[in-house]
mmCIF file of C-alpha atoms in Angstrom:
data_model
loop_
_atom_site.group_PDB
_atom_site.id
_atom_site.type_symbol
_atom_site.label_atom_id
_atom_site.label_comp_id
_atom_site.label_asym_id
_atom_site.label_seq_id
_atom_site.Cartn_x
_atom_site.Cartn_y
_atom_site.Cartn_z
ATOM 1 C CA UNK A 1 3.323 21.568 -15.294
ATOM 2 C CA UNK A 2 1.086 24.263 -13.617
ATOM 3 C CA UNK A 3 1.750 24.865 -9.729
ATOM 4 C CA UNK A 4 -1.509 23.138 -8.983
ATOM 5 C CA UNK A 5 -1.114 19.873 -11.018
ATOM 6 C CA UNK A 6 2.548 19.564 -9.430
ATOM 7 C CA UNK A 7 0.670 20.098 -6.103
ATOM 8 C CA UNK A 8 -1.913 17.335 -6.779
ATOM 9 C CA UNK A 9 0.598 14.478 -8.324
ATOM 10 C CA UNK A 10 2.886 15.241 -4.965
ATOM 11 C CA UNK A 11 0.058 14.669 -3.029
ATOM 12 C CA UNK A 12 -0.843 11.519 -5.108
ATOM 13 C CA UNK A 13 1.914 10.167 -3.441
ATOM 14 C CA UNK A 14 0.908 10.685 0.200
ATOM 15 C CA UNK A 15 -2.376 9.588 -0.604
ATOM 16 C CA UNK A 16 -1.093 6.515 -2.421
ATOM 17 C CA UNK A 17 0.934 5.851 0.877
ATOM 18 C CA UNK A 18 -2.258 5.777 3.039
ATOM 19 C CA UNK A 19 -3.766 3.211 0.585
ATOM 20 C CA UNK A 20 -1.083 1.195 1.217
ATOM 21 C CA UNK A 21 -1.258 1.334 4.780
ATOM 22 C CA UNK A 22 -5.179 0.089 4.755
ATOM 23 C CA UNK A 23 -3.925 -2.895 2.501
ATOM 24 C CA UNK A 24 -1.748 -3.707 5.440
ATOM 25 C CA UNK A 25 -4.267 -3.798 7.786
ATOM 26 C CA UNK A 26 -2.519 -0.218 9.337
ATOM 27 C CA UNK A 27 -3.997 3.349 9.834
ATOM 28 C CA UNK A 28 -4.769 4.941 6.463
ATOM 29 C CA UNK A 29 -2.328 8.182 6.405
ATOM 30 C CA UNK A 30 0.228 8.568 4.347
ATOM 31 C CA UNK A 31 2.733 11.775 4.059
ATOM 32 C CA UNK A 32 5.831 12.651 1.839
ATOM 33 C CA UNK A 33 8.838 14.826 1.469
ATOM 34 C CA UNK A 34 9.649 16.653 -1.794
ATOM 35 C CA UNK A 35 12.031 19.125 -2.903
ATOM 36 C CA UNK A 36 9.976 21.068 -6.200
ATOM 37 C CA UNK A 37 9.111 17.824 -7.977
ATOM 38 C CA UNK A 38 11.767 15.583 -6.240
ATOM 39 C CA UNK A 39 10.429 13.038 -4.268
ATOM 40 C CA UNK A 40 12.974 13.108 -1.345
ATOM 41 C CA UNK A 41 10.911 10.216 0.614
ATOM 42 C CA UNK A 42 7.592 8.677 1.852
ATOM 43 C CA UNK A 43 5.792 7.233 4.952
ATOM 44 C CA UNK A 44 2.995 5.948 6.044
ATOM 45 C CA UNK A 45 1.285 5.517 9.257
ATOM 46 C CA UNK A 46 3.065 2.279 11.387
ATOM 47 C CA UNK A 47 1.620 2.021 14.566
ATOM 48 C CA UNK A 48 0.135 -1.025 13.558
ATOM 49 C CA UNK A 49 2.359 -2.762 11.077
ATOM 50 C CA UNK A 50 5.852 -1.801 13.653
ATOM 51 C CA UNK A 51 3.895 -1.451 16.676
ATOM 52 C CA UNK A 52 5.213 1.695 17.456
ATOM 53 C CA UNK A 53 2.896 4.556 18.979
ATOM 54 C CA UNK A 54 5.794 7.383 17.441
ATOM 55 C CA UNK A 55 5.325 6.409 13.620
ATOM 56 C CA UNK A 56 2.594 8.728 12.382
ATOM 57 C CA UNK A 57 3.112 8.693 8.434
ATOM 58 C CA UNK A 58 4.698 12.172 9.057
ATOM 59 C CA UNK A 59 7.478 11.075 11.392
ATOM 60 C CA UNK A 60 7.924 7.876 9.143
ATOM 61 C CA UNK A 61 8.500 10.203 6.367
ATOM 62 C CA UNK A 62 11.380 12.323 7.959
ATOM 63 C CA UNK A 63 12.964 8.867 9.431
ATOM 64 C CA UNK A 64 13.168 8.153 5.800
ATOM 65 C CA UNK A 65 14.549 11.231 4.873
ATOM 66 C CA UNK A 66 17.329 10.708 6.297
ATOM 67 C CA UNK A 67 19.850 13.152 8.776
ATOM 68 C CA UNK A 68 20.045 16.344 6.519
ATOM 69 C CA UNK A 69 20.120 20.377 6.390
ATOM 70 C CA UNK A 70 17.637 21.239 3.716
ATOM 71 C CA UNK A 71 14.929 21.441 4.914
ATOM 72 C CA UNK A 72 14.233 24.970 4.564
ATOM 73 C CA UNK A 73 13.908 24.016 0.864
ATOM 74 C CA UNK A 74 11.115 20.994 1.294
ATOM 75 C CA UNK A 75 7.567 20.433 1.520
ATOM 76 C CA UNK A 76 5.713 17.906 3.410
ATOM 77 C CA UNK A 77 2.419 16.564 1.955
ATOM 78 C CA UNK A 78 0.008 14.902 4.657
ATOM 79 C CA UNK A 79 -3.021 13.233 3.887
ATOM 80 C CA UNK A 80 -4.369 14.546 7.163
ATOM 81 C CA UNK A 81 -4.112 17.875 9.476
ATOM 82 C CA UNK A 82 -1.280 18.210 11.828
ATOM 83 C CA UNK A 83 -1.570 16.391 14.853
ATOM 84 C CA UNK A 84 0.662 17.588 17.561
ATOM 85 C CA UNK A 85 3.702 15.875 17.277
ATOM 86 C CA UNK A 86 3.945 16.034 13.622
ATOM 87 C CA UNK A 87 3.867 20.013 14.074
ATOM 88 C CA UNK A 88 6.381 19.765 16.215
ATOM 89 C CA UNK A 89 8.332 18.090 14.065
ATOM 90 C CA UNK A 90 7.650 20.552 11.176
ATOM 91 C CA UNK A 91 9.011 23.334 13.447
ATOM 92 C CA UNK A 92 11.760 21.496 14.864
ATOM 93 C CA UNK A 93 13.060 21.143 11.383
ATOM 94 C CA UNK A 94 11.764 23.941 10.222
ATOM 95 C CA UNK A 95 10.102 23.149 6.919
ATOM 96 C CA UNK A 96 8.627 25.798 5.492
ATOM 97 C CA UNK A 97 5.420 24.450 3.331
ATOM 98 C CA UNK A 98 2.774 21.710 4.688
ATOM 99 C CA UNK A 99 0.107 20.388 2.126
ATOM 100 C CA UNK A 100 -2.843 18.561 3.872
ATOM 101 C CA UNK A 101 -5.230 16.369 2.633
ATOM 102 C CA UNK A 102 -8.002 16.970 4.638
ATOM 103 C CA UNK A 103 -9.163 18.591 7.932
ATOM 104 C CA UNK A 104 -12.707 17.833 8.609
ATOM 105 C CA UNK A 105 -11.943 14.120 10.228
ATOM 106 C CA UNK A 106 -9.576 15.859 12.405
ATOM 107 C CA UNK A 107 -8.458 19.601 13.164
ATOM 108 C CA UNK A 108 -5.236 19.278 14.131
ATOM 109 C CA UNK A 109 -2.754 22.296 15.203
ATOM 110 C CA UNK A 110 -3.156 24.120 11.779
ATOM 111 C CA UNK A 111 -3.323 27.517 13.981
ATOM 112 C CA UNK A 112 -0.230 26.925 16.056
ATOM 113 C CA UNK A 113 1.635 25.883 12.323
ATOM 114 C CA UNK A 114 0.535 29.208 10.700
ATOM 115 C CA UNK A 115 1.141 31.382 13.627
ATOM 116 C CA UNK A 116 4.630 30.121 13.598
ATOM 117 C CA UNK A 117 4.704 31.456 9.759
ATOM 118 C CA UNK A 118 4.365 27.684 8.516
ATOM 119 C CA UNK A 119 2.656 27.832 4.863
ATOM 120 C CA UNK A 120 -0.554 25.564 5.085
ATOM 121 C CA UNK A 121 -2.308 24.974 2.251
ATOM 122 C CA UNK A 122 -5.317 22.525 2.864
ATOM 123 C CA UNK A 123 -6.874 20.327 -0.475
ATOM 124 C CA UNK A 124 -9.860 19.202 1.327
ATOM 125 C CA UNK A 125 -9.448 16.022 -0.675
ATOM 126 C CA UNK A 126 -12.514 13.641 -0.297
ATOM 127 C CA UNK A 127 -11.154 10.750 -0.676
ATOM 128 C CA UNK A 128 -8.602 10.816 2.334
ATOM 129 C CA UNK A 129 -12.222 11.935 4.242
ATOM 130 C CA UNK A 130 -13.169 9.183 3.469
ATOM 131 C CA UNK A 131 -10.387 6.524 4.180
ATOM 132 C CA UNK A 132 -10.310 8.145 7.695
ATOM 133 C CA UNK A 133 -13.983 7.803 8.321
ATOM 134 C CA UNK A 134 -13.984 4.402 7.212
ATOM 135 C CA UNK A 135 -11.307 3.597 9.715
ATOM 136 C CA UNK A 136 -12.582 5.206 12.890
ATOM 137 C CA UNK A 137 -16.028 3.767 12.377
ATOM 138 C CA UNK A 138 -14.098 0.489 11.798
ATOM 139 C CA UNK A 139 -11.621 0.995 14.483
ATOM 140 C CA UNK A 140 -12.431 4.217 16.675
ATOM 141 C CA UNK A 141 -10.212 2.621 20.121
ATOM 142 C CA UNK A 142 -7.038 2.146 17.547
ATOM 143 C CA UNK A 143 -7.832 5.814 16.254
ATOM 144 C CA UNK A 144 -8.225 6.680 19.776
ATOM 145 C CA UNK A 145 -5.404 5.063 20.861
ATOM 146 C CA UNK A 146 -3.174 7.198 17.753
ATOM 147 C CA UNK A 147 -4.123 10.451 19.153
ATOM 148 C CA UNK A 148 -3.384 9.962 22.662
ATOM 149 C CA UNK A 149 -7.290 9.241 23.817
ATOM 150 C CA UNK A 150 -8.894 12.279 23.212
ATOM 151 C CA UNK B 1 10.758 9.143 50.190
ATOM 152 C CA UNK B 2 9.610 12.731 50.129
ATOM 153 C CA UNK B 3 8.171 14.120 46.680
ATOM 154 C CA UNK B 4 11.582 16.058 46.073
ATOM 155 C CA UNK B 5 13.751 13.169 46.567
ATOM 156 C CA UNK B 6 11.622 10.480 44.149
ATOM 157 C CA UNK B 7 12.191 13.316 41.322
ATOM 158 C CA UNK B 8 15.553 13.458 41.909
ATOM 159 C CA UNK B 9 15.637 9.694 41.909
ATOM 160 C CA UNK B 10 13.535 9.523 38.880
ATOM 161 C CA UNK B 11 15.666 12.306 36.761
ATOM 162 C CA UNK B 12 18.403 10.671 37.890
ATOM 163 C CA UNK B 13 17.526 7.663 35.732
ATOM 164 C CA UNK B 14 17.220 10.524 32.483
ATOM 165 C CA UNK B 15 20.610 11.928 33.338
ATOM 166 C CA UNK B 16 22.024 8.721 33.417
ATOM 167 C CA UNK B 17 20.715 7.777 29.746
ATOM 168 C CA UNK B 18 22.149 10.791 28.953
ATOM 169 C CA UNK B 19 25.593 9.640 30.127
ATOM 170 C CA UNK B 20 25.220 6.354 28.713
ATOM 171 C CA UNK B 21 24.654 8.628 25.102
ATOM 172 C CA UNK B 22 28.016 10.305 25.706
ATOM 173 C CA UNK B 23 29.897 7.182 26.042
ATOM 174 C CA UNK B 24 28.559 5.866 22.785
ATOM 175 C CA UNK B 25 29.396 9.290 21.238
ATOM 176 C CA UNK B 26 26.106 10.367 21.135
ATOM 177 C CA UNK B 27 24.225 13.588 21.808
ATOM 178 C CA UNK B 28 24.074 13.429 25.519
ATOM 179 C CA UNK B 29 20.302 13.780 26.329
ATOM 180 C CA UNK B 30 18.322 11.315 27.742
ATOM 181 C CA UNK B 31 14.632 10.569 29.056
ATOM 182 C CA UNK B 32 12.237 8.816 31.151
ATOM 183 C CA UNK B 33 8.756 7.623 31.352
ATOM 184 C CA UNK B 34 7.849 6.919 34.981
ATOM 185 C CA UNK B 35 4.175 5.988 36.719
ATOM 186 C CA UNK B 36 4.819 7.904 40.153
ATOM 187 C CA UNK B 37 8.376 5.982 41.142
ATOM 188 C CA UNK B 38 7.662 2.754 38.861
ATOM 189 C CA UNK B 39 9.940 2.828 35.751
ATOM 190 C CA UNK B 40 8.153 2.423 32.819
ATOM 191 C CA UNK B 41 10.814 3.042 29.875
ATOM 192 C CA UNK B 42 13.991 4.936 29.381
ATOM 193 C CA UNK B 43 15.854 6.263 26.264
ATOM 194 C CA UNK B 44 18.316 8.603 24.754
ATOM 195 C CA UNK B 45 19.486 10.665 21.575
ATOM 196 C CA UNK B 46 20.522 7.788 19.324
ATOM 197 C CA UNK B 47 20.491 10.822 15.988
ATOM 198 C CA UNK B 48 24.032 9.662 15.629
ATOM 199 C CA UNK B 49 23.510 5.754 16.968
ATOM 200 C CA UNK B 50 21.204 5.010 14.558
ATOM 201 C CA UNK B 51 21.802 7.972 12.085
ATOM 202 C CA UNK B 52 18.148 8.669 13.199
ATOM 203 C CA UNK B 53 16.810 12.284 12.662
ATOM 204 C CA UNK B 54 13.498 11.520 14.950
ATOM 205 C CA UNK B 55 15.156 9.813 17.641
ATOM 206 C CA UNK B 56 15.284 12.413 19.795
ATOM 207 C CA UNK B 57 16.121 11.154 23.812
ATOM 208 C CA UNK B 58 11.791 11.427 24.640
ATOM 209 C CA UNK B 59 11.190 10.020 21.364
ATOM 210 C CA UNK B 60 13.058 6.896 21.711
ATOM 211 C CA UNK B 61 11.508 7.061 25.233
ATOM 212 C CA UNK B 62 7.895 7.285 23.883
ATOM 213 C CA UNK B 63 8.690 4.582 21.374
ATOM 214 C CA UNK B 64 10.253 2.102 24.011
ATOM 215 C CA UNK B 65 7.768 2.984 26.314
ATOM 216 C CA UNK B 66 5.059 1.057 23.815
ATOM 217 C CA UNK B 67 1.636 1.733 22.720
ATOM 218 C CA UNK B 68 -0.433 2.526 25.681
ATOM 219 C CA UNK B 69 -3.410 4.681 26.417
ATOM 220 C CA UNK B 70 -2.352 5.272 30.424
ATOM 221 C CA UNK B 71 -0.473 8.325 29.608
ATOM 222 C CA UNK B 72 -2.397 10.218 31.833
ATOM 223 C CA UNK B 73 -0.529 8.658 34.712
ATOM 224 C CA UNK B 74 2.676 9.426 33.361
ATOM 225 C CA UNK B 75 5.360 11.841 34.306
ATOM 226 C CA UNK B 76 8.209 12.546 31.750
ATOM 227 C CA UNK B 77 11.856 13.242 32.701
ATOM 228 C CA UNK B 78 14.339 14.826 30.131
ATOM 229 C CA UNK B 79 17.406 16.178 30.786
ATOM 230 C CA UNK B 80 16.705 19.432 28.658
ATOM 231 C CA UNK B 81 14.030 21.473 27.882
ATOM 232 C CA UNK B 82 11.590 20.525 25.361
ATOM 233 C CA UNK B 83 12.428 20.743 21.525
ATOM 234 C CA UNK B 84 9.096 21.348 19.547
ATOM 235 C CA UNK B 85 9.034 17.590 18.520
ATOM 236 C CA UNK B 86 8.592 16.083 21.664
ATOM 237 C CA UNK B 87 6.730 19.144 23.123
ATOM 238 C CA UNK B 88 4.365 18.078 20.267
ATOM 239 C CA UNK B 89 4.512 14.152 21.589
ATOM 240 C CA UNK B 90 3.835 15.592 24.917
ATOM 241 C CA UNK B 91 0.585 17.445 23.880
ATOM 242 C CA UNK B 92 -0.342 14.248 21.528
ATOM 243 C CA UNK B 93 -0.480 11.702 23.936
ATOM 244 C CA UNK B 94 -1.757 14.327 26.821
ATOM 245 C CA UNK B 95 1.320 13.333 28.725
ATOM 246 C CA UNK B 96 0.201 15.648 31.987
ATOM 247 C CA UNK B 97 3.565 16.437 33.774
ATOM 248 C CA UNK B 98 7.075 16.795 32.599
ATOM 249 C CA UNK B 99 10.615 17.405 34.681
ATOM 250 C CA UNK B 100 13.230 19.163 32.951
ATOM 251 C CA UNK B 101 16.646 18.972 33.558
ATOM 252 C CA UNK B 102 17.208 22.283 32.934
ATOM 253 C CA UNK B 103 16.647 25.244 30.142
ATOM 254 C CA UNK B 104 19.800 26.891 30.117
ATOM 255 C CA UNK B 105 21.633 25.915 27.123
ATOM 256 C CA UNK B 106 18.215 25.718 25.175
ATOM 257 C CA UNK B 107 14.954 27.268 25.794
ATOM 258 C CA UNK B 108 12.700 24.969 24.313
ATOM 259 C CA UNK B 109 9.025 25.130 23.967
ATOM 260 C CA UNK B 110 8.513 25.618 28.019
ATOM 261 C CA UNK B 111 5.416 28.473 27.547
ATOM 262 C CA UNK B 112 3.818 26.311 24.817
ATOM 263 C CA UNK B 113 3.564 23.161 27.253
ATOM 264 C CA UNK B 114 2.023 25.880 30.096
ATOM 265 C CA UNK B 115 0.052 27.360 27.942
ATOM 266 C CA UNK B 116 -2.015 24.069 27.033
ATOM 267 C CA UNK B 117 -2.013 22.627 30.871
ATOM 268 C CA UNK B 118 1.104 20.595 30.999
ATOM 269 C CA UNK B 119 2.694 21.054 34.482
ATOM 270 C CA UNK B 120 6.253 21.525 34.279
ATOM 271 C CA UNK B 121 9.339 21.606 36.498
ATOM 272 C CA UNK B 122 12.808 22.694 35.974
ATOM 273 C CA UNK B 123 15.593 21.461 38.130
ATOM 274 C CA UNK B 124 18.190 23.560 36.909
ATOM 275 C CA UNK B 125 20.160 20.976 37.259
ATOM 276 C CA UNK B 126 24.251 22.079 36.215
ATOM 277 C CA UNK B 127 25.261 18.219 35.363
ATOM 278 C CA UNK B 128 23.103 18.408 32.457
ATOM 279 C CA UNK B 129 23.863 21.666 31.963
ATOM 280 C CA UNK B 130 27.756 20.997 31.654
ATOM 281 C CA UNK B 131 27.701 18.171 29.416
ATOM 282 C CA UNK B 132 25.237 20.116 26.684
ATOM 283 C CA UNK B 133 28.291 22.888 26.667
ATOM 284 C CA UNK B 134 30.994 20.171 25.838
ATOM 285 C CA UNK B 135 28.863 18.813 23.329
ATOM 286 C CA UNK B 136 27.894 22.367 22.011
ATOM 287 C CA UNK B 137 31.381 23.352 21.744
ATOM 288 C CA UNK B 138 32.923 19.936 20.591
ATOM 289 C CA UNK B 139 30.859 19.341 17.935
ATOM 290 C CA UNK B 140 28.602 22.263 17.266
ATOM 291 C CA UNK B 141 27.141 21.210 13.350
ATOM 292 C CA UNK B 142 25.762 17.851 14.600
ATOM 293 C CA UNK B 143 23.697 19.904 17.910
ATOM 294 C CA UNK B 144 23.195 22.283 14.762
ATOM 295 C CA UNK B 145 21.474 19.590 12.804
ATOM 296 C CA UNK B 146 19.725 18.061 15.722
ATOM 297 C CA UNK B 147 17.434 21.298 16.411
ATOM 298 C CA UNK B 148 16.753 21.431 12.780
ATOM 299 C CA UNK B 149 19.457 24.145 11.639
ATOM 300 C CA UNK B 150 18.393 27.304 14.060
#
């Protein structure tokens, strides 16, 4: 397998996680933690579905990761750009390698991430565009409401 | 009540989570979401409570403090200086104005929260201070783990 195809079928899994969060009625983004090839765990976006305002997919994602030490030797796939606390998270723990989805529905703190020597790669997948567009024109207070009302 | 003596009253409330954390043999940090002197929610480290890796003390705060959009009217007390997860919750939901315990036994993201607006105090406060060394020196791999291995 070619470093991009393991790239893209990592990120299949994020994205699959978002799609799963639209079926339950939830905000479409989905993230996951893998080690090379090894999915470590997933998460999806629960504001909605727990009614929490702290479970972006991202945070989800390291909840089900567990308590661990390696994280120097994961990477975190994101259908979406870094809000702020998920960066935060990524440098508490200090993974070293984000993959995003997409950045055009929302710009997130991909700066702050690579100034702090995180490695960013962004896919600028379509179809995650597109899930998020869908939802904010559907729902722009509850995506308001997931970024803090800006 | 002058200003000075509601945010001693208020931190109080976030050093006494943080007590409450110690007795259950948790990290001993704790927080608190207040609207001028109305309590809004409290919480603390539950990492080893609920073998939690995201449940940092203003996590579980933000989390028990519900999904709201008045954040703008909120002032957060922590007993220690902010770790880059909840300096990224801080940013997220535009919390404006945050009282720290104190910044002693770790710096925290304090210039990061200036730089983007966030007013910030620092009591200084040796209570806090004192219990974050016992913990540090009892059990040094689990405050290890906690701030992601640095």
């Amino acid at each position: 397998m070619t470093r991009r195809s393991e790239v893209r079928s990592c990120y299949g899994v994020a994205l699959a996680e978002a799609l799963a969060g639209l079926d339950e009625g939830g905000i479409p983004i989905g993230a996951a933690l893998f080690r090379g090839e090894e999915l470590i765990a997933t998460g999806r976006n629960r504001r909605v579905q727990d009614d929490d305002p702290i479970l972006h997919a991202e945070m989800t994602c390291f909840r089900n990761a567990g308590r661990r030490t390696d994280y120097a030797d994961l990477t975190l796939y994101s259908t979406l750009a870094p809000c702020p606390m998920y960066t935060g998270a990524i440098l508490l723990f200090q993974v070293p390698r984000v993959v995003v989805g997409e950045s055009r529905t929302f710009a997130g703190e991909l700066d702050l991430l690579r100034r702090r020597s995180v490695d960013v790669i962004v896919l600028d997948d379509a179809g995650s565009a597109q899930l998020m567009r869908t939802m904010m024109s559907a729902h722009p207070e509850l995506w308001s409401e997931d970024i803090g009302g800006r």
